[in-house]
CSV table of C-alpha atoms and ligand atoms in Angstrom, one decimal:
chain,number,residue,atom,x,y,z
O,12,MET,CA,11.0,5.7,13.7
O,13,ILE,CA,9.4,5.0,10.3
O,14,ARG,CA,10.5,7.8,7.9
O,15,LYS,CA,9.9,6.2,4.5
O,16,CYS,CA,7.1,4.6,2.7
O,17,LEU,CA,7.6,2.4,-0.4
O,18,PHE,CA,4.9,2.2,-3.1
O,19,PRO,CA,5.3,-0.7,-5.5
O,20,ALA,CA,3.7,0.8,-8.6
O,21,ALA,CA,5.2,-1.0,-11.6
O,22,GLY,CA,2.4,-3.5,-12.3
O,23,TYR,CA,0.4,-3.4,-15.5
O,24,GLY,CA,-3.1,-3.2,-14.1
O,25,THR,CA,-4.4,-5.7,-16.6
O,26,ARG,CA,-7.7,-6.1,-14.8
O,27,PHE,CA,-8.5,-2.6,-15.8
O,28,LEU,CA,-7.7,-2.7,-19.5
O,29,PRO,CA,-8.3,-0.8,-21.6
O,30,ALA,CA,-8.3,2.1,-19.0
O,31,THR,CA,-4.8,1.1,-18.0
O,32,LYS,CA,-3.4,0.9,-21.5
O,33,ALA,CA,-1.7,4.3,-21.3
O,34,THR,CA,-2.6,5.4,-17.8
O,35,PRO,CA,-1.0,3.9,-14.7
O,36,LYS,CA,-3.6,2.0,-12.6
O,37,GLU,CA,-2.4,4.0,-9.6
O,38,MET,CA,-3.7,7.1,-11.3
O,39,LEU,CA,-7.3,5.8,-11.6
O,40,PRO,CA,-9.4,8.2,-9.6
O,41,ILE,CA,-11.9,7.4,-6.8
O,42,LEU,CA,-14.0,10.6,-7.1
O,43,THR,CA,-11.4,13.2,-8.0
O,44,LYS,CA,-8.3,11.8,-6.4
O,45,PRO,CA,-6.0,9.2,-7.9
O,46,LEU,CA,-5.6,6.0,-5.9
O,47,ILE,CA,-1.9,6.6,-5.1
O,48,GLN,CA,-2.7,10.0,-3.6
O,49,TYR,CA,-4.9,8.4,-1.1
O,50,GLY,CA,-2.0,6.1,-0.2
O,51,VAL,CA,0.5,9.1,0.1
O,52,GLU,CA,-2.0,10.9,2.3
O,53,GLU,CA,-2.3,7.9,4.5
O,54,ALA,CA,1.5,7.7,4.8
O,55,LEU,CA,1.7,11.4,5.6
O,56,ALA,CA,-1.0,11.0,8.3
O,57,ALA,CA,1.3,8.3,9.9
O,58,GLY,CA,4.1,10.9,10.1
O,59,ILE,CA,6.0,9.7,7.0
O,60,HIS,CA,7.3,12.4,4.6
O,61,THR,CA,9.6,10.5,2.3
O,62,MET,CA,7.8,8.5,-0.5
O,63,ALA,CA,9.8,6.0,-2.4
O,64,ILE,CA,8.0,4.8,-5.5
O,65,VAL,CA,9.0,1.8,-7.6
O,66,THR,CA,7.7,2.5,-11.1
O,67,GLY,CA,8.0,1.0,-14.5
O,68,ARG,CA,7.6,1.9,-18.1
O,69,GLY,CA,4.5,4.0,-18.8
O,70,LYS,CA,4.2,5.4,-15.3
O,71,ARG,CA,5.4,9.0,-15.9
O,72,ALA,CA,2.0,10.4,-15.0
O,73,ILE,CA,2.7,9.5,-11.3
O,74,GLU,CA,5.8,11.7,-11.3
O,75,ASP,CA,4.0,14.5,-12.9
O,76,HIS,CA,1.1,14.3,-10.5
O,77,PHE,CA,3.4,14.8,-7.5
O,78,ASP,CA,5.1,17.8,-9.1
O,79,ILE,CA,4.1,21.4,-9.5
O,80,SER,CA,2.3,22.2,-12.8
O,81,TYR,CA,3.3,25.8,-13.4
O,82,GLU,CA,1.0,26.3,-16.4
O,83,LEU,CA,-2.0,24.9,-14.5
O,84,GLU,CA,-1.2,26.9,-11.4
O,85,HIS,CA,-0.9,30.1,-13.4
O,86,GLN,CA,-4.2,29.4,-15.3
O,87,ILE,CA,-6.4,28.8,-12.3
O,88,LYS,CA,-4.8,31.2,-9.9
O,89,GLY,CA,-7.5,33.5,-8.4
O,90,THR,CA,-10.4,31.5,-10.0
O,91,SER,CA,-13.0,29.4,-8.3
O,92,LYS,CA,-11.1,26.3,-9.4
O,93,GLU,CA,-8.1,27.0,-7.3
O,94,PRO,CA,-9.3,25.2,-4.1
O,95,LEU,CA,-9.4,22.0,-6.2
O,96,LEU,CA,-5.7,21.9,-6.1
O,97,ARG,CA,-5.3,22.5,-2.4
O,98,GLU,CA,-4.9,18.9,-1.3
O,99,ILE,CA,-2.3,17.9,-3.8
O,100,ARG,CA,-0.4,21.1,-3.1
O,101,ASP,CA,-0.3,20.2,0.5
O,102,VAL,CA,1.0,16.8,-0.3
O,103,ILE,CA,3.7,18.2,-2.6
O,104,GLU,CA,4.8,20.7,0.0
O,105,HIS,CA,5.1,18.2,2.8
O,106,CYS,CA,6.7,15.2,1.1
O,107,THR,CA,9.7,14.4,-1.0
O,108,PHE,CA,9.4,11.8,-3.7
O,109,SER,CA,12.0,9.5,-5.2
O,110,TYR,CA,11.6,7.0,-7.9
O,111,THR,CA,13.3,3.9,-9.2
O,112,ARG,CA,12.3,1.6,-12.0
O,113,GLN,CA,11.6,-2.1,-11.8
O,114,LYS,CA,12.7,-3.3,-15.2
O,115,GLU,CA,11.0,-6.7,-15.1
O,116,MET,CA,7.9,-7.8,-13.3
O,117,LYS,CA,9.1,-10.6,-11.0
O,118,GLY,CA,6.6,-10.3,-8.1
O,119,LEU,CA,5.9,-8.1,-5.1
O,120,GLY,CA,9.0,-9.3,-3.3
O,121,HIS,CA,11.2,-8.3,-6.3
O,122,ALA,CA,9.5,-4.9,-6.5
O,123,ILE,CA,10.2,-4.3,-2.8
O,124,LEU,CA,13.8,-5.4,-3.3
O,125,THR,CA,14.1,-2.9,-6.2
O,126,GLY,CA,13.2,-0.2,-3.7
O,127,GLU,CA,16.2,-1.0,-1.5
O,128,THR,CA,18.2,1.7,-3.2
O,129,LEU,CA,15.7,4.3,-2.0
O,130,ILE,CA,15.2,2.9,1.5
O,131,GLY,CA,18.6,1.9,2.7
O,132,GLN,CA,19.1,0.2,6.1
O,133,GLU,CA,16.1,1.4,8.1
O,134,PRO,CA,12.6,0.0,8.9
O,135,PHE,CA,10.0,1.3,6.4
O,136,ALA,CA,6.4,1.1,5.4
O,137,VAL,CA,4.9,-0.4,2.3
O,138,ILE,CA,1.5,0.7,0.8
O,139,LEU,CA,-0.1,-1.1,-2.1
O,140,ALA,CA,-2.2,1.7,-3.5
O,141,ASP,CA,-4.9,-0.5,-5.0
O,142,ASP,CA,-5.8,-1.6,-1.5
O,143,LEU,CA,-7.6,1.6,-0.5
O,144,CYS,CA,-8.1,1.9,3.3
O,145,ASP,CA,-10.5,4.2,5.1
O,146,HIS,CA,-11.1,4.5,8.9
O,147,GLU,CA,-14.4,5.6,10.5
O,148,GLU,CA,-12.9,7.0,13.7
O,149,GLY,CA,-9.5,6.9,15.3
O,150,ASP,CA,-6.3,6.7,13.3
O,151,PRO,CA,-5.7,5.8,9.7
O,152,VAL,CA,-4.5,2.2,9.2
O,153,LEU,CA,-0.8,2.9,8.6
O,154,LYS,CA,-0.7,5.1,11.7
O,155,GLN,CA,-2.1,2.3,13.7
O,156,MET,CA,0.6,0.1,12.4
O,157,VAL,CA,3.4,2.6,13.1
O,158,GLU,CA,2.3,2.7,16.7
O,159,LEU,CA,2.4,-1.1,16.8
O,160,PHE,CA,5.9,-1.1,15.3
O,161,ASN,CA,7.0,1.3,18.1
O,162,ARG,CA,5.9,-1.3,20.6
O,163,PHE,CA,7.1,-4.5,18.9
O,164,ARG,CA,10.1,-3.3,16.8
O,165,CYS,CA,9.6,-6.0,14.2
O,166,SER,CA,7.8,-6.4,10.8
O,167,ILE,CA,4.0,-5.9,10.9
O,168,VAL,CA,1.4,-7.0,8.3
O,169,ALA,CA,-2.1,-5.8,8.2
O,170,ILE,CA,-4.7,-8.5,8.0
O,171,GLU,CA,-8.5,-9.0,7.7
O,172,GLU,CA,-10.8,-11.9,7.8
O,173,VAL,CA,-11.9,-13.0,4.4
O,174,PRO,CA,-14.5,-15.6,3.3
O,175,ALA,CA,-12.9,-19.1,3.3
O,176,ASP,CA,-13.4,-19.4,-0.5
O,177,GLN,CA,-11.3,-16.2,-1.1
O,178,THR,CA,-7.9,-17.4,0.4
O,179,HIS,CA,-6.5,-18.0,-3.1
O,180,LYS,CA,-6.3,-14.2,-3.6
O,181,TYR,CA,-4.1,-13.3,-0.6
O,182,GLY,CA,-1.2,-14.1,1.6
O,183,ILE,CA,-2.7,-16.0,4.5
O,184,ILE,CA,-1.2,-16.1,8.0
O,185,ALA,CA,-1.5,-18.3,11.0
O,186,GLY,CA,-0.3,-17.4,14.4
O,187,GLU,CA,-0.9,-17.0,18.1
O,188,GLU,CA,-3.2,-14.2,19.1
O,189,ILE,CA,-1.2,-12.5,21.8
O,190,GLU,CA,-3.7,-9.6,22.3
O,191,GLU,CA,-7.0,-8.9,20.8
O,192,GLY,CA,-6.4,-8.5,17.0
O,193,ILE,CA,-2.6,-8.9,17.3
O,194,TYR,CA,-1.0,-12.2,16.3
O,195,ARG,CA,2.6,-13.4,16.5
O,196,VAL,CA,2.9,-15.0,13.0
O,197,GLN,CA,4.0,-18.6,12.9
O,198,ASN,CA,3.1,-19.5,9.3
O,199,MET,CA,2.2,-17.7,6.1
O,200,VAL,CA,1.3,-19.0,2.7
O,201,GLU,CA,0.9,-17.1,-0.5
O,202,LYS,CA,-2.5,-17.5,-2.1
O,203,PRO,CA,-3.4,-21.0,-0.9
O,204,ASP,CA,-6.4,-23.0,-2.1
O,205,PRO,CA,-9.1,-22.9,0.6
O,206,LYS,CA,-8.4,-26.5,1.5
O,207,LYS,CA,-4.8,-25.7,2.3
O,208,ALA,CA,-5.2,-22.3,3.9
O,209,PRO,CA,-3.9,-22.2,7.5
O,210,SER,CA,-6.7,-19.7,8.4
O,211,ASN,CA,-8.9,-17.1,6.8
O,212,LEU,CA,-6.7,-14.2,8.0
O,213,ALA,CA,-5.6,-12.4,4.8
O,214,ILE,CA,-2.7,-10.0,4.4
O,215,ILE,CA,-3.8,-6.7,2.8
O,216,GLY,CA,-1.6,-4.1,1.2
O,217,ARG,CA,0.0,-2.5,4.3
O,218,TYR,CA,3.3,-3.6,5.7
O,219,ILE,CA,6.0,-2.3,8.0
O,220,LEU,CA,9.3,-4.1,7.2
O,221,THR,CA,12.6,-4.3,9.0
O,222,PRO,CA,15.5,-3.8,6.6
O,223,ASP,CA,16.9,-7.4,7.0
O,224,ILE,CA,14.0,-8.2,4.7
O,225,PHE,CA,16.1,-7.2,1.7
O,226,ASP,CA,18.7,-10.0,2.3
O,227,LYS,CA,15.8,-12.4,3.0
O,228,ILE,CA,14.2,-11.5,-0.4
O,229,ARG,CA,17.5,-12.0,-2.1
O,230,ARG,CA,17.5,-15.5,-0.7
O,231,THR,CA,13.9,-16.2,-1.6
O,232,LYS,CA,13.3,-18.4,-4.7
O,233,PRO,CA,10.4,-17.8,-7.0
O,234,GLY,CA,7.2,-19.2,-5.4
O,235,LYS,CA,3.5,-18.9,-6.3
O,236,GLY,CA,3.1,-18.0,-10.0
O,237,GLY,CA,6.9,-18.2,-10.5
O,238,GLU,CA,7.2,-14.8,-8.7
O,239,ILE,CA,9.4,-13.7,-5.8
O,240,GLN,CA,6.8,-13.3,-3.1
O,241,ILE,CA,7.2,-11.0,-0.1
O,242,THR,CA,5.1,-13.5,1.9
O,243,ASP,CA,7.8,-16.1,1.5
O,244,ALA,CA,10.6,-13.7,2.6
O,245,LEU,CA,8.4,-12.7,5.6
O,246,LEU,CA,8.0,-16.3,6.5
O,247,LYS,CA,11.8,-16.4,7.2
O,248,GLN,CA,11.4,-13.5,9.6
O,249,ALA,CA,8.4,-15.2,11.1
O,250,GLY,CA,10.6,-18.2,11.8
O,251,GLU,CA,12.6,-15.9,14.0
O,252,GLY,CA,9.5,-14.8,15.8
O,253,ARG,CA,9.7,-11.3,14.2
O,254,VAL,CA,6.4,-10.8,12.4
O,255,ILE,CA,3.3,-9.4,13.9
O,256,ALA,CA,-0.1,-9.6,12.1
O,257,TYR,CA,-2.5,-6.8,13.0
O,258,ARG,CA,-6.3,-6.9,12.4
O,259,PHE,CA,-6.6,-3.2,11.6
O,260,LYS,CA,-9.5,-1.0,12.5
O,261,GLY,CA,-11.1,0.4,9.4
O,262,ARG,CA,-12.3,-0.7,6.0
O,263,ARG,CA,-10.3,-1.8,3.0
O,264,PHE,CA,-11.4,-1.8,-0.7
O,265,ASP,CA,-9.8,-3.9,-3.3
O,266,CYS,CA,-9.5,-1.3,-6.0
O,267,GLY,CA,-7.5,-3.7,-8.1
O,268,SER,CA,-10.9,-5.3,-8.9
O,269,VAL,CA,-13.8,-3.7,-10.7
O,270,ASP,CA,-16.2,-4.6,-7.8
O,271,GLY,CA,-13.9,-3.2,-5.1
O,272,PHE,CA,-13.3,-0.1,-7.2
O,273,VAL,CA,-17.0,0.6,-7.5
O,274,GLU,CA,-17.6,-0.1,-3.8
O,275,ALA,CA,-14.9,2.4,-2.9
O,276,THR,CA,-16.3,5.0,-5.3
O,277,ASN,CA,-19.8,4.6,-3.7
O,278,HIS,CA,-18.3,4.7,-0.2
O,279,PHE,CA,-16.4,7.9,-0.8
O,280,TYR,CA,-19.2,9.5,-2.7
O,281,GLU,CA,-21.5,8.9,0.3
O,282,LYS,CA,-19.0,10.6,2.6
O,283,TYR,CA,-18.6,13.5,0.1
O,284,ARG,CA,-22.4,13.9,-0.1
O,285,ALA,CA,-22.7,13.9,3.7
O,286,LYS,CA,-20.2,16.8,4.1
P,304,G1P,C1,-0.2,-9.1,-2.9
P,304,G1P,C2,0.5,-10.1,-2.0
P,304,G1P,C3,-0.5,-10.8,-1.1
P,304,G1P,C4,-1.4,-9.9,-0.4
P,304,G1P,C5,-2.0,-8.9,-1.4
P,304,G1P,C6,-2.8,-7.8,-0.7
P,304,G1P,O1,-0.9,-9.9,-3.9
P,304,G1P,O2,1.3,-11.0,-2.7
P,304,G1P,O3,0.2,-11.7,-0.2
P,304,G1P,O4,-2.4,-10.6,0.3
P,304,G1P,O5,-1.0,-8.2,-2.2
P,304,G1P,O6,-3.5,-7.0,-1.6
P,304,G1P,P1,-1.4,-9.2,-5.3
P,304,G1P,O7,-2.8,-8.7,-4.9
P,304,G1P,O8,-0.5,-8.2,-5.7
P,304,G1P,O9,-1.5,-10.4,-6.2
């Protein structure tokens, strides 16, 4: 059973300066909801109630967001504005949040290892909040992955096909397709040049990891960009035949980029208007 979801949220969000100078990038809103709340709601929809957030300096707004604001509650109680707080109240009521700080930015693998103290020795999910996922019908993406974990009992990464000239932005996998959209991973490379990419199947920001990943990260040397990469640690599990890549059903927006952020905004605005 997957009980906990880890949110690496210590990054600086430099692509969104100056907006992210004093505001965590995870708090940038798509319509009226901050990115990280979409992620927490996706975890909740997958049956996960314990959120473990790896933060850093300047990220206090995240903690405040997932806490009760007594003054605000008091001010708007009984007014027409009260329903606007309904979703976040639900989240706060149904989840517990714990936080730890990543003191130095040494890569996604390092961020996940920093979260070990909050996760312990059990399989867990990871959501990168700036990859915003939506599903048209059926289950949200993380729920699809939890169901797959219950079948395969090993690490799972979400993948999607990307244009061949975009491989340098992602972890890229190669493997044997054992069922439609489900691959047993044999190779994975962090942000390869298109010429060196083993495929065009890119990892997006949803993972389920078995807890042996922590020791594997500890034994992973800095890789691409001098950072400790989760992709490199996962390759060690893949060598043991214990990583599945899953071409998820749904749509993902790269809200770490201005283009993706605007696309997501338009997409959710269309849905909002259609309601
Ligand atoms: C990270 C991972 C990469 C993955 C991506 C998904 O990269 O290192 O393997 O494809 O997230 O968003 P980042 O985007 O943090 O540079």
